[in-house]
Tab-separated table of C-alpha atoms in Angstrom:
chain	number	residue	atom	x	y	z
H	1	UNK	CA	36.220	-32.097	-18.717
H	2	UNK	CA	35.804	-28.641	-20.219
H	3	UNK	CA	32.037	-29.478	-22.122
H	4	UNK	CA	30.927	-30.507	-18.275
H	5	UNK	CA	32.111	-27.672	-16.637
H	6	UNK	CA	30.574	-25.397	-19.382
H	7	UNK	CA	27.746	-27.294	-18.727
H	8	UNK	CA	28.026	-27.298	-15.083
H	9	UNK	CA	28.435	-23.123	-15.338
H	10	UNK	CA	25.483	-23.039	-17.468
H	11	UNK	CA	23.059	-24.494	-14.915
H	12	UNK	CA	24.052	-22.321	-12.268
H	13	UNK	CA	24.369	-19.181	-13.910
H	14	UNK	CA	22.309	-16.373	-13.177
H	15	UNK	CA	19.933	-14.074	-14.598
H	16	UNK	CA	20.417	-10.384	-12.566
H	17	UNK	CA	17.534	-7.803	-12.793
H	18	UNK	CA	17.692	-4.550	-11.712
H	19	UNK	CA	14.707	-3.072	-10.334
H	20	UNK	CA	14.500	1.257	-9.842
H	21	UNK	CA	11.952	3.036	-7.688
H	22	UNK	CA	10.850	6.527	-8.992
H	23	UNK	CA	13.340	7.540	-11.498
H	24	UNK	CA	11.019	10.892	-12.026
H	25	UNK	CA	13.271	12.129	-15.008
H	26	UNK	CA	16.750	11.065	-14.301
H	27	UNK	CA	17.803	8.515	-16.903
H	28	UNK	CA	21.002	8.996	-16.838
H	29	UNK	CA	22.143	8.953	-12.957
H	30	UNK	CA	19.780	5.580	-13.670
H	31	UNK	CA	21.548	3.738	-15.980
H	32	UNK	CA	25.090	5.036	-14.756
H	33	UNK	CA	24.319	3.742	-11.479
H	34	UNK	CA	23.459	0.255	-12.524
H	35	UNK	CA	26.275	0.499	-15.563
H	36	UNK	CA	28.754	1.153	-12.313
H	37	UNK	CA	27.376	-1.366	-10.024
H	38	UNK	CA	27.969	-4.037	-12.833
H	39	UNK	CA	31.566	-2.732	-13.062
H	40	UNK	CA	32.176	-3.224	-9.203
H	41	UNK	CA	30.249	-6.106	-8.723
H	42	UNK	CA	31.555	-8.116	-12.168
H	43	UNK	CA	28.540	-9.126	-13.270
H	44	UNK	CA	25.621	-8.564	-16.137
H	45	UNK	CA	22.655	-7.164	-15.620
H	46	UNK	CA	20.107	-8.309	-18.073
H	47	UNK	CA	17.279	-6.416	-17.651
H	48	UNK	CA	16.475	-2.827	-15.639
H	49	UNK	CA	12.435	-2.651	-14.326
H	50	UNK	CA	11.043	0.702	-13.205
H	51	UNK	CA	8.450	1.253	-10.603
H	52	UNK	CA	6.825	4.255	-12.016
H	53	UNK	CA	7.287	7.961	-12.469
H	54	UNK	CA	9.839	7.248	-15.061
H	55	UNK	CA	8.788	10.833	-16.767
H	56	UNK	CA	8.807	10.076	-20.476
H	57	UNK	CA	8.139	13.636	-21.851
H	58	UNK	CA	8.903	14.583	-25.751
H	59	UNK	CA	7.329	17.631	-26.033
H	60	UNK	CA	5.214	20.753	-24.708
H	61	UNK	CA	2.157	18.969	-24.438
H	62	UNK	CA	3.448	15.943	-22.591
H	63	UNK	CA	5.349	18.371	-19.816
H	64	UNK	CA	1.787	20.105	-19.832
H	65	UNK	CA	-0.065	16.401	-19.213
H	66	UNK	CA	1.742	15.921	-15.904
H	67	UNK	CA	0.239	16.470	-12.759
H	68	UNK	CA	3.260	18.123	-10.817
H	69	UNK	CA	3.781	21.276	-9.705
H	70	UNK	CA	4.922	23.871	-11.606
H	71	UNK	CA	9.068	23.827	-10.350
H	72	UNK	CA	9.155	20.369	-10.715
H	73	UNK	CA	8.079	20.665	-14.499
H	74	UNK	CA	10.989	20.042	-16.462
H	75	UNK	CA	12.213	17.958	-19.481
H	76	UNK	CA	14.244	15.532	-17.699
H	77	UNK	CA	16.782	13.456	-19.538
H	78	UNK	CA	14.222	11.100	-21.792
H	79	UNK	CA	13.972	13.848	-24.546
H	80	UNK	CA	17.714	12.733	-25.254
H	81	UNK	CA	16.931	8.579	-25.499
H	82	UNK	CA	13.561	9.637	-27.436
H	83	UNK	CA	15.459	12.043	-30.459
H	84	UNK	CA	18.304	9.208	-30.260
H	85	UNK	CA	20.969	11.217	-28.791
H	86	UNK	CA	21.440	8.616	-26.090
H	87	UNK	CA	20.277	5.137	-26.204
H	88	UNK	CA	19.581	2.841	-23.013
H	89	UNK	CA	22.194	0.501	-22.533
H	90	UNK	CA	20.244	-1.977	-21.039
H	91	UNK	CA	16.225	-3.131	-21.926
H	92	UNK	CA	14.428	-1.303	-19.539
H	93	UNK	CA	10.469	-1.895	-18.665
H	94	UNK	CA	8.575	0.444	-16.742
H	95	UNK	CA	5.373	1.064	-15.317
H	96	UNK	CA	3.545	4.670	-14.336
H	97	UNK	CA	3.240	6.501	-11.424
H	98	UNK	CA	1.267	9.831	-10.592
H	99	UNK	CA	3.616	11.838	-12.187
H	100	UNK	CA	4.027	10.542	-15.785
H	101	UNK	CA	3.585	12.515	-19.027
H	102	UNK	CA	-0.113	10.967	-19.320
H	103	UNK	CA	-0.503	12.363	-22.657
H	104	UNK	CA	1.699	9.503	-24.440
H	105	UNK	CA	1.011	6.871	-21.723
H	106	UNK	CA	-2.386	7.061	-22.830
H	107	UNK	CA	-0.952	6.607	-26.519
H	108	UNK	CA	0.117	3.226	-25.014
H	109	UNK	CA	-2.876	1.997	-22.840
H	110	UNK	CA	-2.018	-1.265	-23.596
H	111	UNK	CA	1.717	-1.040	-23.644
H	112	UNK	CA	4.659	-0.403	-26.193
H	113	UNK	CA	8.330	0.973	-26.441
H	114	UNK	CA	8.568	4.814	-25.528
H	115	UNK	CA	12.142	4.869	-27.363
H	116	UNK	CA	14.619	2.118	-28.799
H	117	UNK	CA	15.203	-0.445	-25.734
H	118	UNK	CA	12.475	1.266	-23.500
H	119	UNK	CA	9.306	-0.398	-23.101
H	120	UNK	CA	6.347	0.443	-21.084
H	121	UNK	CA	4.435	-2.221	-19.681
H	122	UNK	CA	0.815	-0.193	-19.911
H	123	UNK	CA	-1.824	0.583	-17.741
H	124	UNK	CA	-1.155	-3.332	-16.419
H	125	UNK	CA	0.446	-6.193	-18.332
H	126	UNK	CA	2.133	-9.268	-18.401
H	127	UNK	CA	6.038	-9.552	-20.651
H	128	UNK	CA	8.315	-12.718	-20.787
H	129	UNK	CA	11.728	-12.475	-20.542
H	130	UNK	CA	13.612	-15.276	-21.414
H	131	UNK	CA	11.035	-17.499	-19.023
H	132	UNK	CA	10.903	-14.384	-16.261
H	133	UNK	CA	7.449	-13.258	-15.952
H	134	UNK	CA	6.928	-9.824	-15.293
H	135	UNK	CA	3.486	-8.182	-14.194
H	136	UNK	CA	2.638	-4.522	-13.241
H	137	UNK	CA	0.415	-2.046	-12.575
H	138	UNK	CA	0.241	1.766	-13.434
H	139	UNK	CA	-0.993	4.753	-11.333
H	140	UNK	CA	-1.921	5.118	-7.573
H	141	UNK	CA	-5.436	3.752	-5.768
H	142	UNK	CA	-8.111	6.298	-5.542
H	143	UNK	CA	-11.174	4.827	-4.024
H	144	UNK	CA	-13.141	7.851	-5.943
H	145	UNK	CA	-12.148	6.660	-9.665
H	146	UNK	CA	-11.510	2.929	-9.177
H	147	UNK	CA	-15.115	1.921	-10.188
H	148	UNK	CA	-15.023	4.700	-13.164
H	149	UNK	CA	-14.212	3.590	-16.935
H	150	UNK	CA	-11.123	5.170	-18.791
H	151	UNK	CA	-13.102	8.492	-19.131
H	152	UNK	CA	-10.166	11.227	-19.447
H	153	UNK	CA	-9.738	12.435	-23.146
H	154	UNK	CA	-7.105	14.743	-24.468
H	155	UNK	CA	-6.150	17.662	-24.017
H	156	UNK	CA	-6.418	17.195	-20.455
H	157	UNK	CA	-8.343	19.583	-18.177
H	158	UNK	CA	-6.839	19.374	-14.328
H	159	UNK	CA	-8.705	17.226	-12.792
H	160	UNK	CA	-8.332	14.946	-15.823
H	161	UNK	CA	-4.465	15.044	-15.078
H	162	UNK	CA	-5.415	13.641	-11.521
H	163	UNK	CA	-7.574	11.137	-12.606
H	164	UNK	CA	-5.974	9.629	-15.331
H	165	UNK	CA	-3.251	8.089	-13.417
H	166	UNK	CA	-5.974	6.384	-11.089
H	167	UNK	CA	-5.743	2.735	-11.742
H	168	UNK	CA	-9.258	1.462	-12.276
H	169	UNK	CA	-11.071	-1.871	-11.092
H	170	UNK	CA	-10.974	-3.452	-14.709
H	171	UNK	CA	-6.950	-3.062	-14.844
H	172	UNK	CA	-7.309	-4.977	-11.627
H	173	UNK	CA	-9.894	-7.526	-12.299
H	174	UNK	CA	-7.691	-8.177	-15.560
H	175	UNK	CA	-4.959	-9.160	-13.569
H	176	UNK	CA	-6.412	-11.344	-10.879
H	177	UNK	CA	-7.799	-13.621	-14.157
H	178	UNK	CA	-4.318	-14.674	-14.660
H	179	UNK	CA	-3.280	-17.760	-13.860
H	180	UNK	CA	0.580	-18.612	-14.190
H	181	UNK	CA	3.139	-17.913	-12.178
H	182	UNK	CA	4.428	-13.925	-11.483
H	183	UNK	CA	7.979	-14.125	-10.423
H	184	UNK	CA	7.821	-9.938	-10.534
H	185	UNK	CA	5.265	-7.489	-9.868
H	186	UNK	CA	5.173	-3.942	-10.660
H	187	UNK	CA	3.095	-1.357	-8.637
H	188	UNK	CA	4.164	2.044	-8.116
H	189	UNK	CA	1.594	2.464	-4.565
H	190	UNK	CA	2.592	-0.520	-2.297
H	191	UNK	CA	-0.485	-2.927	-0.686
H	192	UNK	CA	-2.630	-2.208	1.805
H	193	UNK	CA	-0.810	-3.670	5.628
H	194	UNK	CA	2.173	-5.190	3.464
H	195	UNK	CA	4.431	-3.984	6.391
H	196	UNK	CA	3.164	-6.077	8.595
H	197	UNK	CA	4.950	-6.401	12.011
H	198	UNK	CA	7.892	-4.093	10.622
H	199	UNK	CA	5.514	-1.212	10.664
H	200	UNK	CA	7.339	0.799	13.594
H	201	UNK	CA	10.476	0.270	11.423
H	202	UNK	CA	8.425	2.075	9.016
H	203	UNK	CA	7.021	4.879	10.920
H	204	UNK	CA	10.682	5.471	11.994
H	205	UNK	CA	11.334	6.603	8.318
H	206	UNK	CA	8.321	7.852	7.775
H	207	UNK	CA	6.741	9.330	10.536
H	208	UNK	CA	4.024	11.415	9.070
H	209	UNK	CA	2.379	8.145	7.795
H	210	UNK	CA	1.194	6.998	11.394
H	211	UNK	CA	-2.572	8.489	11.332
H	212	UNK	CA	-3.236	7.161	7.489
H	213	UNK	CA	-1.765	3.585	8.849
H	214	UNK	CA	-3.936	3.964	11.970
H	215	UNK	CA	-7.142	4.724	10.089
H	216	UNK	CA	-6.370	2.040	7.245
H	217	UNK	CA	-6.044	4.812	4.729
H	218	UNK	CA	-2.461	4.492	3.566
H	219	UNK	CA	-1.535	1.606	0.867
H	220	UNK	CA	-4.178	-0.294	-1.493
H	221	UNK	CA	-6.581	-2.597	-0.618
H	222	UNK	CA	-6.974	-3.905	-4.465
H	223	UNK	CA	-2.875	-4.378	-4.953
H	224	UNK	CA	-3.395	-6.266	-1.417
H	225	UNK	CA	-6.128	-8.858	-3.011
H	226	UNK	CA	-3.748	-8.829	-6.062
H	227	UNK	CA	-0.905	-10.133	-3.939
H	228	UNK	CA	-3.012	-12.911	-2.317
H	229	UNK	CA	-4.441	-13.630	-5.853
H	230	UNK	CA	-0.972	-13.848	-7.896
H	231	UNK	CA	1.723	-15.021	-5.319
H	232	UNK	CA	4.674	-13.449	-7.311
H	233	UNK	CA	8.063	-14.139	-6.016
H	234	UNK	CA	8.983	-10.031	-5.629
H	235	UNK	CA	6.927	-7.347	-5.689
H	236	UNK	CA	8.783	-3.919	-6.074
H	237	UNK	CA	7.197	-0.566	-5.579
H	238	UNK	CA	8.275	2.638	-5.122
H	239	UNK	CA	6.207	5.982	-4.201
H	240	UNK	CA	7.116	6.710	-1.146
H	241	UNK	CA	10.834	7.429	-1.750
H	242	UNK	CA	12.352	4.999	0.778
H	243	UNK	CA	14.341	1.437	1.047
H	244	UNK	CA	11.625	-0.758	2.717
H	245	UNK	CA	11.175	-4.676	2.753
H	246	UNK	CA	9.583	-7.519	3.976
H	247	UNK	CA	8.739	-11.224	3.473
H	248	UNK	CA	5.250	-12.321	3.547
H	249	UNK	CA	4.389	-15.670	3.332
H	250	UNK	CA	4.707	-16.365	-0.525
H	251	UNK	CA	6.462	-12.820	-1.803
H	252	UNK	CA	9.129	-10.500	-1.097
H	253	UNK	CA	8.359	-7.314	-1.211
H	254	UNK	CA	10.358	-4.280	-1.843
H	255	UNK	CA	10.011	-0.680	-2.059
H	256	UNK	CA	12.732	1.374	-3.490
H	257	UNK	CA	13.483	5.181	-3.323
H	258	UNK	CA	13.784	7.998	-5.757
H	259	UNK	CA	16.620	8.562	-7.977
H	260	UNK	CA	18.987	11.130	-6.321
H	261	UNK	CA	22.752	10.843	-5.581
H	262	UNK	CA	23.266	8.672	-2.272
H	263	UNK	CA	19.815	7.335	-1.910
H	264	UNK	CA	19.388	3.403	-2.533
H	265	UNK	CA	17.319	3.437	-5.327
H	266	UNK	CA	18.385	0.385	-7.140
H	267	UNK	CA	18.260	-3.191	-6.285
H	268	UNK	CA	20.095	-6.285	-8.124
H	269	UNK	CA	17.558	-9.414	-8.168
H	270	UNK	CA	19.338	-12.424	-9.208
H	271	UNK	CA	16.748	-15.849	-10.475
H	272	UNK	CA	18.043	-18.784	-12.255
H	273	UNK	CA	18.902	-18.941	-15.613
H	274	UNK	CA	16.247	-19.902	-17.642
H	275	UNK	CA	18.750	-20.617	-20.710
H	276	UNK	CA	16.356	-18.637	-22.944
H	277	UNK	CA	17.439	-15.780	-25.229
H	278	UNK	CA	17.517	-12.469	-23.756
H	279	UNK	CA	14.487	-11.160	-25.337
H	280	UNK	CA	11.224	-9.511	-24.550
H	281	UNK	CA	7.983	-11.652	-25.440
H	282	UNK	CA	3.943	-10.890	-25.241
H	283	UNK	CA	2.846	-13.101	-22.741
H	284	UNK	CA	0.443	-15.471	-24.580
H	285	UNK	CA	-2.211	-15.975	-21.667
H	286	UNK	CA	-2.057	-12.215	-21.358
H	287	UNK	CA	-2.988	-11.570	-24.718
H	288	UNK	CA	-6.087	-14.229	-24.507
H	289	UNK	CA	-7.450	-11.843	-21.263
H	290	UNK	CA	-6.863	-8.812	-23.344
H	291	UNK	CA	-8.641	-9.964	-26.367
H	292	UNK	CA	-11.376	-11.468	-24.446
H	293	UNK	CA	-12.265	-8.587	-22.168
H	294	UNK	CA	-11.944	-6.077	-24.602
H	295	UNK	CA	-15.356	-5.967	-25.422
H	296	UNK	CA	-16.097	-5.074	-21.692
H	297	UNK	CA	-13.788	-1.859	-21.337
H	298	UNK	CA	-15.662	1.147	-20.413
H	299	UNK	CA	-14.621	4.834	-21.262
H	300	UNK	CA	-17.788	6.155	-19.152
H	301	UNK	CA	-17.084	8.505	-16.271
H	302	UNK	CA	-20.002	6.495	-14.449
H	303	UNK	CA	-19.335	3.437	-12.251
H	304	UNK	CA	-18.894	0.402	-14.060
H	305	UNK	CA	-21.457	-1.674	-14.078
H	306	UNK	CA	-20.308	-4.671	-16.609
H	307	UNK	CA	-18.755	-6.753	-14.124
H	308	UNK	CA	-17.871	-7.153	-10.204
H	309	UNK	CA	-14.330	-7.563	-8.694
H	310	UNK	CA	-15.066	-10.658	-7.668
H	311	UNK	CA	-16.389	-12.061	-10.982
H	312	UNK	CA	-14.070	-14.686	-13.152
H	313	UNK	CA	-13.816	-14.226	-17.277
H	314	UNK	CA	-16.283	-17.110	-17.520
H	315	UNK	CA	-18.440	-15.929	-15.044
H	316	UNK	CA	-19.694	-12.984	-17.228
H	317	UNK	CA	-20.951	-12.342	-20.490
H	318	UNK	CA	-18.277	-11.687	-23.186
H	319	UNK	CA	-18.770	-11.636	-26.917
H	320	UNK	CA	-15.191	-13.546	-27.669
């Protein structure tokens, strides 16, 4: 009958998701890249994830807040989906990178919508949408600032626009104290060894990267410990501006590259339906860490010294 093959369709429909690499500016090849790969492949995508350097600069100050050098400071096209000239066709959650307008990133530390329909996930967080969890990540590894509280204060001075997209151990530790299921993780740096035995396929792309991979200096040993500690289904980085991926034993990873004409930056995930409606939720466990580490969050330059990698929430003293 018709009602059982509606139902039938139902069940095996499927929810896409488009993850980006570094979109560093360029919102509009972006979205009409996915817009035409919906055309040619007949399908909806539901959702569009970024993995950092997305470039969301309103003003002066923000271009002046990013750590780039000076002929790569430009505007880029969010100005337009910020003032409302444009709006983002599809939702669209990001993450940071190292070269991010840090100024009103750090208006969002703990996450928030740039524009209409753009949301940034913070420096690390945990959304629902409609039953798809989706964790992340902002910033690169430095092993110099990890320790460090959230120090940097505005106006930035230029080391501050280094540091400040440093992810540090408490973002980190945050994360490994959740406990349900990731089916996507957001890092803009990829693990430390993720390639595995596909690194010569690697080094064939990127060839430069063979003495930081033979002294254990390229890739992040904390997003490593992160991916034996959550298990997500994907993981999707970018970074390094190249099409990478592999299967470990629990995850697929991915790395994407940056957006330019001809280069594969974008990727079409498809997971089951999850007959939920297409919105974006708070994740409710998330929340609980948030509010019960808060009291715990340091804004000293000096190593941290109010809890250890390794501890667990209950492990710890926290005025909840």
């Amino acid at each position: 009958s018709i009602i059982k093959l509606m139902v039938h369709l139902a069940r095996v429909a499927k929810m896409r998701v488009a993850v980006v690499g570094c979109c560093h500016g360029e919102l509009d090849l972006m979205y009409e890249r996915v817009l035409d790969m919906m055309r040619t492949k007949n399908c909806k995508v539901d959702l569009l994830l970024v993995a950092g350097d997305f470039q969301a600069i309103r003003n002066d100050s923000d271009l002046r807040s990013m750590s780039v050098p000076e002929k790569y400071q430009r505007y880029g096209d969010f100005i337009d989906y910020y003032n409302g000239k444009k709006r983002a066709p599809i939702l669209t959650v990001f993450i940071g990178g190292n070269h991010e307008s840090s100024s009103y990133l750090r208006e969002l530390h703990y996450g928030g919508w740039v524009c209409p329909n753009i949301y940034y996930l913070g420096s690390s967080g945990v959304v629902n949408f409609s039953g798809l969890r989706i964790a992340g990540i902002s910033g690169i590894f430095s092993k110099h600032n990890f320790d460090r509280g959230y120090f940097e204060s505005l106006p930035l001075d230029e080391k501050s626009k280094k540091s400040i997209y440093n992810y540090r151990s408490f973002d980190v530790w945050k994360l490994k104290q959740y406990e349900g299921k990731v089916d996507i993780f957001l890092s803009h740096d990829w693990p430390a060894d993720i390639w595995g035995e596909r690194k010569e396929e690697l080094l064939k792309m990127k060839p430069f990267l063979r003495n930081e991979i033979d002294r254990g200096e390229f890739g992040s040993p904390p997003l490593a410990e992160l991916l034996h500690s959550l298990s997500p289904k994907k993981w999707v980085s970018a970074h390094m501006h190249c099409k990478f991926s592999v299967k470990t034993a629990n995850t697929e990873f991915l790395a994407l590259d940056k957006c330019v004409k001809g280069r594969n930056f974008i990727e079409i995930l498809s997971f089951k339906d999850f007959d939920e409606p297409n919105r974006l939720f708070y994740d409710s466990e998330w929340i609980s860490i948030l509010r019960r580490t808060q009291s715990i969050m340091s804004t000293r330059r000096e190593i941290s010294t109010d809890f250890r990698f390794e501890d667990n929430i209950q492990d710890i003293d926290i005025v909840d």
